[in-house]
Amino acid sequence: MLGFRYALVFLPFGLFAPVVHAQQQRPGLKLDTTRVVQGDETRITVTSTDGKVVEEGILIGGRREGVWYIYHDNGFPKTVIPYRQGLKEGAELHLGKDGYLEEQISYSKDILHGPSRQYFKGSRLQKESFFIQGVEEGRRRVY
């Protein structure tokens, strides 16, 4: 699982929005946040001082919207998280540095809802469970 460190980004007119940075970074690494405002959308890009993109996504009304990406040091996506009105909505994907799918977690309005799957390297199914409104239901399968 990924750990996160939260920071607040202050926007014009006293609005603020949480921006999440992956904790598994090299010690002493500094991050820069770029905000590009287009109408009611604000595109956030977090880069390291060595120029690598760490995280990117869109804020609308100070809340996350659409797909947010967190990247490995090698530039491959590490985590892909869909948001709707600031809440996780859909399948969150965790990928290894080699690009293989490691985990898929389904959300509805920021609550575990639907299949949750973990994979062996090479994307072969390792473990599968199913959630309804945050409660594990049915059988948990381990392969």
PDB file of C-alpha atoms in Angstrom:
ATOM      1  CA  MET A   1       0.000   0.000   0.000  1.00  0.00           C
ATOM      2  CA  LEU A   2       1.044   3.540  -0.569  1.00  0.00           C
ATOM      3  CA  GLY A   3       1.515   5.970   2.268  1.00  0.00           C
ATOM      4  CA  PHE A   4       0.696   9.607   1.688  1.00  0.00           C
ATOM      5  CA  ARG A   5       1.807  12.956   3.034  1.00  0.00           C
ATOM      6  CA  TYR A   6      -0.734  15.742   2.785  1.00  0.00           C
ATOM      7  CA  ALA A   7      -0.003  19.373   2.000  1.00  0.00           C
ATOM      8  CA  LEU A   8      -2.333  22.274   1.437  1.00  0.00           C
ATOM      9  CA  VAL A   9      -2.104  24.317  -1.717  1.00  0.00           C
ATOM     10  CA  PHE A  10      -3.483  27.819  -1.291  1.00  0.00           C
ATOM     11  CA  LEU A  11      -5.407  29.126  -4.240  1.00  0.00           C
ATOM     12  CA  PRO A  12      -6.628  32.676  -4.924  1.00  0.00           C
ATOM     13  CA  PHE A  13      -9.413  34.109  -2.740  1.00  0.00           C
ATOM     14  CA  GLY A  14      -8.491  32.019   0.300  1.00  0.00           C
ATOM     15  CA  LEU A  15      -9.486  28.686  -1.214  1.00  0.00           C
ATOM     16  CA  PHE A  16      -7.266  25.718  -0.561  1.00  0.00           C
ATOM     17  CA  ALA A  17      -7.032  22.161  -1.788  1.00  0.00           C
ATOM     18  CA  PRO A  18      -5.200  19.111  -0.502  1.00  0.00           C
ATOM     19  CA  VAL A  19      -2.401  17.875  -2.712  1.00  0.00           C
ATOM     20  CA  VAL A  20      -1.053  14.418  -1.954  1.00  0.00           C
ATOM     21  CA  HIS A  21       2.587  13.522  -2.397  1.00  0.00           C
ATOM     22  CA  ALA A  22       3.800   9.935  -2.389  1.00  0.00           C
ATOM     23  CA  GLN A  23       5.897   9.347   0.749  1.00  0.00           C
ATOM     24  CA  GLN A  24       8.220   6.826  -0.812  1.00  0.00           C
ATOM     25  CA  GLN A  25      10.625   9.458  -2.118  1.00  0.00           C
ATOM     26  CA  ARG A  26      14.348   9.812  -1.835  1.00  0.00           C
ATOM     27  CA  PRO A  27      15.392  11.579   1.393  1.00  0.00           C
ATOM     28  CA  GLY A  28      16.107  15.264   0.860  1.00  0.00           C
ATOM     29  CA  LEU A  29      14.161  15.399  -2.415  1.00  0.00           C
ATOM     30  CA  LYS A  30      12.329  18.694  -2.824  1.00  0.00           C
ATOM     31  CA  LEU A  31       9.101  19.068  -4.769  1.00  0.00           C
ATOM     32  CA  ASP A  32       7.732  21.906  -6.886  1.00  0.00           C
ATOM     33  CA  THR A  33       4.010  22.315  -7.573  1.00  0.00           C
ATOM     34  CA  THR A  34       2.833  23.946 -10.787  1.00  0.00           C
ATOM     35  CA  ARG A  35      -0.757  25.156 -11.110  1.00  0.00           C
ATOM     36  CA  VAL A  36      -2.274  26.070 -14.463  1.00  0.00           C
ATOM     37  CA  VAL A  37      -5.735  27.629 -14.202  1.00  0.00           C
ATOM     38  CA  GLN A  38      -8.130  27.362 -17.162  1.00  0.00           C
ATOM     39  CA  GLY A  39     -11.623  28.547 -16.275  1.00  0.00           C
ATOM     40  CA  ASP A  40     -12.811  26.573 -13.262  1.00  0.00           C
ATOM     41  CA  GLU A  41     -10.149  23.864 -13.752  1.00  0.00           C
ATOM     42  CA  THR A  42      -6.730  23.919 -12.138  1.00  0.00           C
ATOM     43  CA  ARG A  43      -4.164  21.446 -13.475  1.00  0.00           C
ATOM     44  CA  ILE A  44      -1.720  20.422 -10.746  1.00  0.00           C
ATOM     45  CA  THR A  45       1.691  18.996 -11.620  1.00  0.00           C
ATOM     46  CA  VAL A  46       4.099  18.072  -8.832  1.00  0.00           C
ATOM     47  CA  THR A  47       7.702  17.670  -9.995  1.00  0.00           C
ATOM     48  CA  SER A  48      10.924  16.874  -8.191  1.00  0.00           C
ATOM     49  CA  THR A  49      13.813  19.298  -8.419  1.00  0.00           C
ATOM     50  CA  ASP A  50      15.492  16.883 -10.840  1.00  0.00           C
ATOM     51  CA  GLY A  51      12.583  17.475 -13.264  1.00  0.00           C
ATOM     52  CA  LYS A  52      10.660  14.210 -12.855  1.00  0.00           C
ATOM     53  CA  VAL A  53       6.875  14.352 -12.576  1.00  0.00           C
ATOM     54  CA  VAL A  54       5.789  12.912  -9.218  1.00  0.00           C
ATOM     55  CA  GLU A  55       2.029  13.497  -9.422  1.00  0.00           C
ATOM     56  CA  GLU A  56      -0.519  15.196 -11.657  1.00  0.00           C
ATOM     57  CA  GLY A  57      -4.243  15.777 -11.912  1.00  0.00           C
ATOM     58  CA  ILE A  58      -7.043  18.346 -12.108  1.00  0.00           C
ATOM     59  CA  LEU A  59      -8.877  20.278  -9.404  1.00  0.00           C
ATOM     60  CA  ILE A  60     -12.339  21.730 -10.006  1.00  0.00           C
ATOM     61  CA  GLY A  61     -13.703  23.918  -7.250  1.00  0.00           C
ATOM     62  CA  GLY A  62     -10.765  22.902  -5.051  1.00  0.00           C
ATOM     63  CA  ARG A  63     -11.632  19.187  -5.334  1.00  0.00           C
ATOM     64  CA  ARG A  64      -9.941  16.435  -7.315  1.00  0.00           C
ATOM     65  CA  GLU A  65     -11.662  15.558 -10.569  1.00  0.00           C
ATOM     66  CA  GLY A  66     -10.897  12.970 -13.222  1.00  0.00           C
ATOM     67  CA  VAL A  67      -7.865  10.704 -13.177  1.00  0.00           C
ATOM     68  CA  TRP A  68      -4.880  11.517 -10.937  1.00  0.00           C
ATOM     69  CA  TYR A  69      -1.492   9.918 -11.525  1.00  0.00           C
ATOM     70  CA  ILE A  70       1.362   9.261  -9.114  1.00  0.00           C
ATOM     71  CA  TYR A  71       4.629   8.186 -10.767  1.00  0.00           C
ATOM     72  CA  HIS A  72       7.605   5.969  -9.937  1.00  0.00           C
ATOM     73  CA  ASP A  73      11.107   7.477 -10.151  1.00  0.00           C
ATOM     74  CA  ASN A  74      11.527   5.821 -13.563  1.00  0.00           C
ATOM     75  CA  GLY A  75       8.509   7.722 -14.966  1.00  0.00           C
ATOM     76  CA  PHE A  76       6.106   4.756 -15.066  1.00  0.00           C
ATOM     77  CA  PRO A  77       2.710   5.307 -13.416  1.00  0.00           C
ATOM     78  CA  LYS A  78       2.671   4.019  -9.839  1.00  0.00           C
ATOM     79  CA  THR A  79      -0.932   4.752  -8.906  1.00  0.00           C
ATOM     80  CA  VAL A  80      -3.885   5.742 -11.089  1.00  0.00           C
ATOM     81  CA  ILE A  81      -6.841   7.101  -9.110  1.00  0.00           C
ATOM     82  CA  PRO A  82     -10.176   8.233 -10.598  1.00  0.00           C
ATOM     83  CA  TYR A  83     -12.021  11.019  -8.746  1.00  0.00           C
ATOM     84  CA  ARG A  84     -15.460  12.580  -9.014  1.00  0.00           C
ATOM     85  CA  GLN A  85     -16.166  15.703  -6.950  1.00  0.00           C
ATOM     86  CA  GLY A  86     -13.174  15.022  -4.705  1.00  0.00           C
ATOM     87  CA  LEU A  87     -14.100  11.399  -3.939  1.00  0.00           C
ATOM     88  CA  LYS A  88     -12.546   8.219  -5.315  1.00  0.00           C
ATOM     89  CA  GLU A  89     -14.899   6.760  -7.906  1.00  0.00           C
ATOM     90  CA  GLY A  90     -14.016   3.658  -9.917  1.00  0.00           C
ATOM     91  CA  ALA A  91     -10.979   1.392 -10.078  1.00  0.00           C
ATOM     92  CA  GLU A  92      -7.779   2.591  -8.382  1.00  0.00           C
ATOM     93  CA  LEU A  93      -4.763   0.869  -9.928  1.00  0.00           C
ATOM     94  CA  HIS A  94      -1.359   0.227  -8.365  1.00  0.00           C
ATOM     95  CA  LEU A  95       1.428  -0.642 -10.793  1.00  0.00           C
ATOM     96  CA  GLY A  96       4.987  -1.828 -10.259  1.00  0.00           C
ATOM     97  CA  LYS A  97       8.096  -0.052 -11.539  1.00  0.00           C
ATOM     98  CA  ASP A  98       8.062  -2.452 -14.486  1.00  0.00           C
ATOM     99  CA  GLY A  99       4.489  -1.476 -15.436  1.00  0.00           C
ATOM    100  CA  TYR A 100       2.798  -4.681 -14.257  1.00  0.00           C
ATOM    101  CA  LEU A 101      -0.546  -4.387 -12.493  1.00  0.00           C
ATOM    102  CA  GLU A 102      -0.118  -5.157  -8.771  1.00  0.00           C
ATOM    103  CA  GLU A 103      -3.485  -4.203  -7.292  1.00  0.00           C
ATOM    104  CA  GLN A 104      -6.927  -2.995  -8.328  1.00  0.00           C
ATOM    105  CA  ILE A 105      -9.301  -1.510  -5.748  1.00  0.00           C
ATOM    106  CA  SER A 106     -12.851  -0.384  -6.591  1.00  0.00           C
ATOM    107  CA  TYR A 107     -14.467   2.654  -4.947  1.00  0.00           C
ATOM    108  CA  SER A 108     -17.835   4.342  -4.980  1.00  0.00           C
ATOM    109  CA  LYS A 109     -17.954   7.787  -3.363  1.00  0.00           C
ATOM    110  CA  ASP A 110     -14.653   7.142  -1.531  1.00  0.00           C
ATOM    111  CA  ILE A 111     -15.921   3.849  -0.041  1.00  0.00           C
ATOM    112  CA  LEU A 112     -14.650   0.395  -1.024  1.00  0.00           C
ATOM    113  CA  HIS A 113     -17.308  -0.973  -3.363  1.00  0.00           C
ATOM    114  CA  GLY A 114     -16.820  -3.752  -5.891  1.00  0.00           C
ATOM    115  CA  PRO A 115     -13.932  -6.105  -6.590  1.00  0.00           C
ATOM    116  CA  SER A 116     -10.537  -5.741  -4.957  1.00  0.00           C
ATOM    117  CA  ARG A 117      -7.750  -7.747  -6.576  1.00  0.00           C
ATOM    118  CA  GLN A 118      -4.050  -8.282  -5.942  1.00  0.00           C
ATOM    119  CA  TYR A 119      -1.764  -9.735  -8.592  1.00  0.00           C
ATOM    120  CA  PHE A 120       1.483 -11.689  -8.725  1.00  0.00           C
ATOM    121  CA  LYS A 121       4.233 -10.165 -10.864  1.00  0.00           C
ATOM    122  CA  GLY A 122       3.173 -10.721 -14.441  1.00  0.00           C
ATOM    123  CA  SER A 123      -0.439  -9.804 -13.635  1.00  0.00           C
ATOM    124  CA  ARG A 124      -1.602 -13.302 -12.615  1.00  0.00           C
ATOM    125  CA  LEU A 125      -4.396 -13.068 -10.017  1.00  0.00           C
ATOM    126  CA  GLN A 126      -3.180 -13.665  -6.438  1.00  0.00           C
ATOM    127  CA  LYS A 127      -6.083 -12.620  -4.203  1.00  0.00           C
ATOM    128  CA  GLU A 128      -9.638 -11.442  -4.830  1.00  0.00           C
ATOM    129  CA  SER A 129     -12.371 -10.104  -2.558  1.00  0.00           C
ATOM    130  CA  PHE A 130     -15.566  -8.133  -3.036  1.00  0.00           C
ATOM    131  CA  PHE A 131     -16.870  -5.129  -1.084  1.00  0.00           C
ATOM    132  CA  ILE A 132     -20.322  -3.593  -0.787  1.00  0.00           C
ATOM    133  CA  GLN A 133     -20.348  -0.121   0.796  1.00  0.00           C
ATOM    134  CA  GLY A 134     -17.054  -0.758   2.626  1.00  0.00           C
ATOM    135  CA  VAL A 135     -17.975  -4.207   3.970  1.00  0.00           C
ATOM    136  CA  GLU A 136     -16.317  -7.323   2.593  1.00  0.00           C
ATOM    137  CA  GLU A 137     -18.979  -9.649   1.194  1.00  0.00           C
ATOM    138  CA  GLY A 138     -18.868 -13.210  -0.091  1.00  0.00           C
ATOM    139  CA  ARG A 139     -15.773 -15.342  -0.409  1.00  0.00           C
ATOM    140  CA  ARG A 140     -12.220 -14.119  -0.381  1.00  0.00           C
ATOM    141  CA  ARG A 141     -10.232 -16.087  -2.906  1.00  0.00           C
ATOM    142  CA  VAL A 142      -6.508 -16.682  -2.615  1.00  0.00           C
ATOM    143  CA  TYR A 143      -4.776 -18.358  -5.554  1.00  0.00           C
TER     144      TYR A 143
END
